[in-house]
Short mmCIF file of C-alpha atoms and ligand atoms in Angstrom, two decimals:
data_model
loop_
_atom_site.label_atom_id
_atom_site.label_comp_id
_atom_site.label_asym_id
_atom_site.label_seq_id
_atom_site.Cartn_x
_atom_site.Cartn_y
_atom_site.Cartn_z
CA MET C 1 46.42 -129.41 33.06
CA SER C 2 45.10 -130.06 36.55
CA LEU C 3 46.74 -129.40 39.90
CA THR C 4 45.71 -132.92 40.87
CA SER C 5 48.22 -134.41 38.42
CA PRO C 6 51.48 -135.26 40.26
CA SER C 7 53.59 -134.79 37.13
CA TYR C 8 52.03 -131.37 36.48
CA VAL C 9 52.64 -130.32 40.11
CA ARG C 10 56.27 -131.55 39.87
CA ASP C 11 56.86 -129.51 36.70
CA LEU C 12 55.12 -126.43 38.08
CA LEU C 13 57.25 -126.46 41.23
CA ALA C 14 60.43 -127.02 39.13
CA GLN C 15 59.54 -124.06 36.89
CA HIS C 16 59.23 -121.87 40.03
CA LYS C 17 62.40 -123.44 41.49
CA ILE C 18 60.52 -124.50 44.60
CA ARG C 19 61.61 -127.48 46.70
CA LEU C 20 58.88 -128.49 49.10
CA LYS C 21 59.56 -128.27 52.78
CA LYS C 22 58.60 -131.12 55.08
CA SER C 23 58.98 -128.71 58.01
CA LEU C 24 55.92 -126.78 56.66
CA GLY C 25 53.90 -129.93 56.12
CA GLN C 26 53.91 -129.40 52.37
CA HIS C 27 52.05 -132.45 51.10
CA PHE C 28 49.64 -131.43 48.35
CA LEU C 29 46.44 -133.20 47.49
CA VAL C 30 46.61 -134.87 44.07
CA ASP C 31 43.34 -136.76 43.95
CA GLU C 32 40.31 -135.22 42.24
CA ASN C 33 37.83 -137.47 44.00
CA ILE C 34 39.13 -136.73 47.52
CA LEU C 35 39.34 -133.02 46.71
CA LYS C 36 35.67 -132.98 45.76
CA LYS C 37 34.71 -135.02 48.78
CA ILE C 38 36.46 -132.53 51.12
CA ALA C 39 34.83 -129.56 49.43
CA THR C 40 31.40 -131.22 49.57
CA ALA C 41 31.88 -132.06 53.24
CA ALA C 42 32.49 -128.35 53.93
CA GLN C 43 28.82 -127.74 52.95
CA LEU C 44 29.53 -124.33 51.38
CA THR C 45 27.06 -122.04 49.64
CA LYS C 46 27.54 -118.78 47.78
CA ALA C 47 26.48 -117.04 51.04
CA ASP C 48 29.58 -118.37 52.81
CA THR C 49 33.00 -116.83 53.42
CA VAL C 50 35.55 -119.51 53.91
CA VAL C 51 39.05 -119.23 55.33
CA GLU C 52 41.42 -121.84 53.95
CA ILE C 53 44.37 -122.70 56.19
CA GLY C 54 47.55 -123.41 54.16
CA ALA C 55 46.50 -122.89 50.52
CA GLY C 56 49.69 -124.46 49.10
CA ILE C 57 49.48 -124.19 45.28
CA GLY C 58 45.74 -123.54 45.27
CA THR C 59 44.40 -127.03 44.58
CA LEU C 60 41.68 -127.03 47.24
CA THR C 61 41.30 -123.24 46.95
CA GLN C 62 40.01 -123.52 43.39
CA GLU C 63 37.37 -126.08 44.43
CA LEU C 64 36.28 -123.93 47.38
CA ALA C 65 36.07 -120.86 45.16
CA ARG C 66 33.62 -122.62 42.86
CA ARG C 67 31.28 -123.29 45.80
CA ALA C 68 31.67 -120.37 48.30
CA GLY C 69 30.94 -116.67 47.96
CA ARG C 70 34.38 -115.65 49.10
CA VAL C 71 37.60 -117.50 49.90
CA ILE C 72 40.41 -116.15 52.02
CA ALA C 73 43.42 -118.36 51.25
CA VAL C 74 46.10 -118.09 53.99
CA GLU C 75 49.56 -119.39 53.20
CA ILE C 76 52.77 -118.95 55.19
CA ASP C 77 55.36 -119.73 52.52
CA SER C 78 56.41 -116.63 50.58
CA ARG C 79 57.72 -118.80 47.72
CA LEU C 80 54.17 -120.02 46.93
CA ILE C 81 52.44 -116.61 46.87
CA SER C 82 53.07 -115.59 43.22
CA LEU C 83 52.31 -119.15 42.14
CA LEU C 84 49.04 -118.99 44.08
CA HIS C 85 48.08 -115.69 42.43
CA GLU C 86 48.82 -117.22 39.06
CA GLN C 87 46.73 -120.35 39.73
CA LEU C 88 43.84 -118.36 41.16
CA ARG C 89 43.75 -115.55 38.59
CA LEU C 90 40.40 -116.82 37.19
CA TYR C 91 38.75 -116.75 40.62
CA PRO C 92 37.92 -113.13 41.57
CA ASN C 93 36.28 -114.28 44.80
CA VAL C 94 39.65 -115.41 46.26
CA VAL C 95 41.91 -113.25 48.38
CA VAL C 96 45.40 -114.61 49.01
CA VAL C 97 46.91 -113.69 52.37
CA HIS C 98 50.59 -114.31 52.95
CA GLN C 99 50.63 -114.98 56.71
CA ASP C 100 51.11 -117.55 59.43
CA PHE C 101 47.53 -118.65 60.17
CA LEU C 102 48.40 -118.59 63.90
CA GLN C 103 48.86 -114.82 63.50
CA PHE C 104 45.88 -114.34 61.22
CA ASP C 105 43.07 -112.14 62.57
CA LEU C 106 39.79 -114.02 62.12
CA GLY C 107 38.01 -110.72 62.72
CA THR C 108 34.63 -109.96 64.18
CA SER C 109 32.36 -110.24 61.15
CA GLU C 110 28.66 -110.60 61.99
CA TYR C 111 28.54 -113.47 59.49
CA LYS C 112 30.06 -116.65 60.83
CA LEU C 113 33.06 -117.98 58.94
CA SER C 114 33.58 -121.50 57.61
CA ILE C 115 37.11 -122.88 57.94
CA VAL C 116 38.61 -125.49 55.62
CA GLY C 117 42.15 -126.83 55.55
CA ASN C 118 44.41 -129.68 54.64
CA LEU C 119 46.39 -128.90 57.73
CA PRO C 120 50.18 -128.79 58.10
CA TYR C 121 50.61 -131.61 60.59
CA HIS C 122 53.28 -129.89 62.74
CA VAL C 123 50.92 -127.11 63.86
CA THR C 124 47.60 -128.98 63.99
CA ALA C 125 47.17 -128.63 67.78
CA PRO C 126 47.77 -124.81 67.97
CA ILE C 127 45.52 -124.31 64.94
CA VAL C 128 42.67 -126.31 66.53
CA GLU C 129 43.19 -124.37 69.77
CA LYS C 130 43.00 -121.10 67.89
CA LEU C 131 39.74 -122.21 66.22
CA VAL C 132 38.26 -123.23 69.58
CA ALA C 133 39.15 -119.86 71.07
CA ALA C 134 37.38 -118.16 68.11
CA HIS C 135 34.30 -120.40 68.39
CA THR C 136 31.79 -117.53 68.58
CA ILE C 137 32.57 -116.30 65.09
CA LEU C 138 32.89 -119.71 63.42
CA LYS C 139 30.24 -121.86 61.84
CA SER C 140 32.24 -124.96 61.07
CA ALA C 141 35.74 -126.23 60.45
CA THR C 142 36.39 -129.02 57.94
CA LEU C 143 39.93 -130.21 58.56
CA LEU C 144 42.11 -132.88 57.04
CA VAL C 145 44.41 -134.03 59.88
CA GLN C 146 46.57 -137.02 60.75
CA LEU C 147 44.45 -140.07 61.42
CA GLU C 148 45.81 -140.25 65.00
CA VAL C 149 44.79 -136.64 65.61
CA ALA C 150 41.31 -137.27 64.20
CA GLU C 151 40.89 -140.10 66.65
CA LYS C 152 42.03 -137.87 69.51
CA LEU C 153 39.57 -135.11 68.56
CA CYS C 154 36.68 -137.55 68.32
CA ALA C 155 37.58 -139.70 71.36
CA THR C 156 35.01 -140.13 74.11
CA PRO C 157 36.14 -138.10 77.11
CA GLY C 158 37.09 -140.44 79.99
CA THR C 159 38.57 -143.03 77.58
CA ARG C 160 42.27 -143.69 76.87
CA ASP C 161 42.41 -141.79 73.57
CA ALA C 162 41.04 -138.55 75.11
CA HIS C 163 43.37 -135.60 75.71
CA ALA C 164 42.90 -132.03 76.99
CA LEU C 165 42.37 -131.03 73.33
CA THR C 166 39.49 -133.52 73.08
CA ILE C 167 37.69 -131.81 75.98
CA PHE C 168 38.36 -128.28 74.62
CA VAL C 169 37.06 -129.10 71.15
CA GLN C 170 34.05 -131.08 72.29
CA SER C 171 33.10 -128.33 74.80
CA PHE C 172 32.45 -125.95 71.88
CA ALA C 173 31.74 -128.08 68.88
CA GLU C 174 30.10 -131.27 67.68
CA VAL C 175 32.99 -133.25 66.23
CA HIS C 176 32.61 -135.87 63.52
CA LYS C 177 35.22 -138.04 61.78
CA LEU C 178 33.90 -138.15 58.19
CA PHE C 179 36.29 -140.49 56.37
CA SER C 180 39.89 -141.72 56.31
CA VAL C 181 42.25 -140.59 53.57
CA SER C 182 45.18 -142.65 52.38
CA ARG C 183 48.69 -141.15 52.36
CA HIS C 184 48.87 -142.11 48.67
CA VAL C 185 46.72 -139.17 47.59
CA PHE C 186 49.35 -136.59 48.53
CA PHE C 187 52.40 -135.31 46.70
CA PRO C 188 54.93 -135.96 48.09
CA LYS C 189 53.56 -138.89 50.12
CA PRO C 190 53.64 -138.29 53.91
CA ASP C 191 54.50 -141.01 56.43
CA VAL C 192 51.00 -141.38 57.84
CA ASP C 193 47.35 -141.61 56.68
CA ALA C 194 44.86 -138.82 57.33
CA ALA C 195 41.19 -138.34 58.11
CA LEU C 196 38.67 -135.58 57.49
CA VAL C 197 37.02 -134.20 60.61
CA ARG C 198 34.22 -131.69 60.82
CA LEU C 199 33.69 -129.34 63.78
CA GLU C 200 30.25 -127.76 64.00
CA PHE C 201 30.45 -124.98 66.53
CA ARG C 202 27.69 -124.88 69.14
CA GLU C 203 25.73 -121.75 70.13
CA ILE C 204 26.10 -122.73 73.78
CA PRO C 205 29.16 -124.55 75.20
CA ARG C 206 28.70 -127.92 76.91
CA PHE C 207 29.85 -126.64 80.30
CA ARG C 208 28.41 -124.15 82.77
CA ALA C 209 31.46 -123.51 85.04
CA PRO C 210 33.46 -120.31 84.58
CA GLU C 211 35.47 -120.86 81.42
CA ASP C 212 38.88 -120.04 82.87
CA LEU C 213 38.45 -122.39 85.79
CA PHE C 214 37.01 -125.20 83.62
CA PHE C 215 40.08 -125.13 81.38
CA LYS C 216 42.49 -124.91 84.30
CA VAL C 217 40.97 -128.00 85.81
CA VAL C 218 41.11 -129.88 82.48
CA ARG C 219 44.74 -128.87 81.82
CA ALA C 220 45.79 -129.72 85.40
CA ALA C 221 44.15 -133.16 85.10
CA PHE C 222 45.87 -133.98 81.80
CA ASN C 223 49.23 -132.38 82.58
CA LEU C 224 49.65 -134.72 85.53
CA ARG C 225 48.17 -137.75 83.86
CA ARG C 226 49.51 -140.38 86.21
CA LYS C 227 48.43 -138.55 89.34
CA THR C 228 45.14 -138.79 91.18
CA LEU C 229 42.70 -135.88 90.94
CA LYS C 230 43.53 -134.82 94.46
CA GLN C 231 47.21 -134.60 93.51
CA SER C 232 46.47 -132.80 90.23
CA LEU C 233 44.34 -130.15 91.84
CA THR C 234 46.76 -129.48 94.66
CA ARG C 235 50.08 -129.89 92.87
CA SER C 236 49.48 -128.44 89.42
CA PRO C 237 50.95 -124.97 89.24
CA LEU C 238 47.86 -123.98 87.26
CA LEU C 239 45.71 -124.37 90.38
CA ALA C 240 47.86 -125.21 93.43
CA LEU C 241 44.75 -125.51 95.57
CA PRO C 242 44.83 -126.05 99.34
CA THR C 243 43.98 -129.79 99.95
CA GLU C 244 40.92 -128.78 101.94
CA ILE C 245 39.33 -126.88 99.03
CA ALA C 246 40.21 -129.61 96.50
CA LEU C 247 38.63 -132.30 98.70
CA GLU C 248 35.56 -130.19 99.39
CA ALA C 249 34.95 -129.58 95.67
CA LEU C 250 35.54 -133.26 94.79
CA ALA C 251 33.05 -134.31 97.46
CA LYS C 252 30.45 -131.82 96.25
CA ALA C 253 30.92 -132.98 92.69
CA GLN C 254 30.65 -136.62 93.89
CA ILE C 255 34.00 -137.55 92.32
CA ASP C 256 36.43 -139.94 94.00
CA PRO C 257 39.68 -138.01 94.77
CA GLN C 258 41.68 -141.16 93.97
CA ARG C 259 40.49 -141.21 90.35
CA ARG C 260 42.87 -140.07 87.63
CA GLY C 261 41.77 -136.85 85.86
CA GLU C 262 41.88 -138.34 82.39
CA THR C 263 39.02 -140.74 83.35
CA LEU C 264 36.52 -137.89 83.83
CA SER C 265 33.71 -137.25 81.38
CA LEU C 266 33.09 -133.71 80.20
CA GLU C 267 30.09 -133.45 82.50
CA GLU C 268 32.24 -134.52 85.48
CA PHE C 269 34.90 -131.88 84.63
CA ASP C 270 32.10 -129.33 84.52
CA ARG C 271 30.66 -130.45 87.90
CA LEU C 272 34.08 -130.32 89.47
CA ALA C 273 34.88 -126.83 88.07
CA GLN C 274 31.49 -125.55 89.22
CA ALA C 275 32.08 -126.98 92.71
CA LEU C 276 35.53 -125.40 92.82
CA ALA C 277 34.13 -122.04 91.75
CA THR C 278 31.65 -122.20 94.63
CA ALA C 279 34.28 -123.29 97.16
CA LEU C 280 36.68 -120.52 96.06
CA ALA C 281 33.92 -117.90 96.09
CA GLN C 282 32.90 -118.90 99.62
CA ARG C 283 36.45 -118.27 100.77
CA ASN C 284 36.66 -115.13 98.69
CA CYS C 285 39.59 -116.55 96.67
CA ALA C 286 39.98 -115.42 93.11
CA ALA C 287 39.59 -118.15 90.55
CA PRO C 288 42.72 -118.61 88.40
CA ARG C 289 42.39 -116.38 85.34
CA SER C 290 43.99 -117.50 82.14
CA ARG C 291 43.03 -120.63 80.19
N1 LIG S 9 45.84 -126.81 50.59
C1 LIG S 9 46.93 -127.46 49.86
C2 LIG S 9 46.46 -128.81 49.40
O1 LIG S 9 45.44 -129.30 49.97
O2 LIG S 9 47.10 -129.41 48.52
C3 LIG S 9 48.19 -127.53 50.68
C4 LIG S 9 48.10 -128.34 52.01
S1 LIG S 9 49.65 -128.64 52.73
C5 LIG S 9 49.26 -130.10 53.67
C6 LIG S 9 49.78 -127.47 54.06
C7 LIG S 9 50.08 -126.02 53.58
O3 LIG S 9 50.06 -125.19 54.74
C8 LIG S 9 51.44 -125.83 52.94
O4 LIG S 9 51.28 -125.12 51.73
C9 LIG S 9 52.26 -125.02 53.95
O5 LIG S 9 53.18 -124.15 53.38
C10 LIG S 9 51.11 -124.28 54.66
N2 LIG S 9 51.41 -123.90 56.06
C11 LIG S 9 52.26 -124.49 56.94
N3 LIG S 9 52.22 -123.86 58.15
C12 LIG S 9 51.34 -122.83 58.01
C13 LIG S 9 50.91 -121.80 58.86
N4 LIG S 9 51.32 -121.72 60.14
N5 LIG S 9 50.03 -120.87 58.39
C14 LIG S 9 49.62 -120.93 57.09
N6 LIG S 9 49.99 -121.88 56.21
C15 LIG S 9 50.84 -122.83 56.69
#
């Protein structure tokens, strides 16, 4: 019997006395066609090592194992681990790791990793941030996320749907929304529809400013969304710049201080952060350090 049969999955979980937890985003894929479309979109070959985020009962893992050289299946829920071993016993190229993906060490392999996951919705943003931070060792990430999040990740910077996460992701990856996925292909059915997005990590980021400063400026702009840029740069605790420096950098970057930060394109954020770096260096001020 197949893991894409809802009645089989129900019986399997009952046999193992497992009640699914909404708090862990446990909505398993039960549609053979969508499963194959996701695995195909991941563009895997036998030369690839893929890390699967949230393996669940191994439905997607099996499909990935048929296509990739090696699969590292990460799952946080201890109750699913023996079940996963059982379902994956015929796939010697799969390693099951019982861990929170947010704590999982992506390592420093010279071969770039592919990431695939039907993501638990409650931790999508920290997972995407972790992937962005690890961009140098990643080839791609093929992620099933809430439709709303997919739209946020793919939004054009400077438009209403864009968030700080949009800028972070698009700074390091080409982002594509591949297709929408109905809530009806999951067991149990979630409250919202989903979409598959693909992140293809770039060799060179889309900004030239010092990374720490670039991200501080982006965060400051979005944290104080209703404020003007002048206010964001001077009032955000991330930067707390003297007004004189903020205005000088805005003038050099040719950006109106009265604009709201969320209206800036990625290139404008970069120009502003570069101008700030110069202004701070001229005054011998240290640029803020953490992202
Ligand atoms: N891959 C399976 C599928 O497609 O049917 C399951 C996907 S289900 C949406 C998300 C899975 O992620 C659940 O099995 C859940 O227990 C697991 N999970 C939730 N939070 C996690 C975390 N922080 N790290 C690793 N796995 C997590």
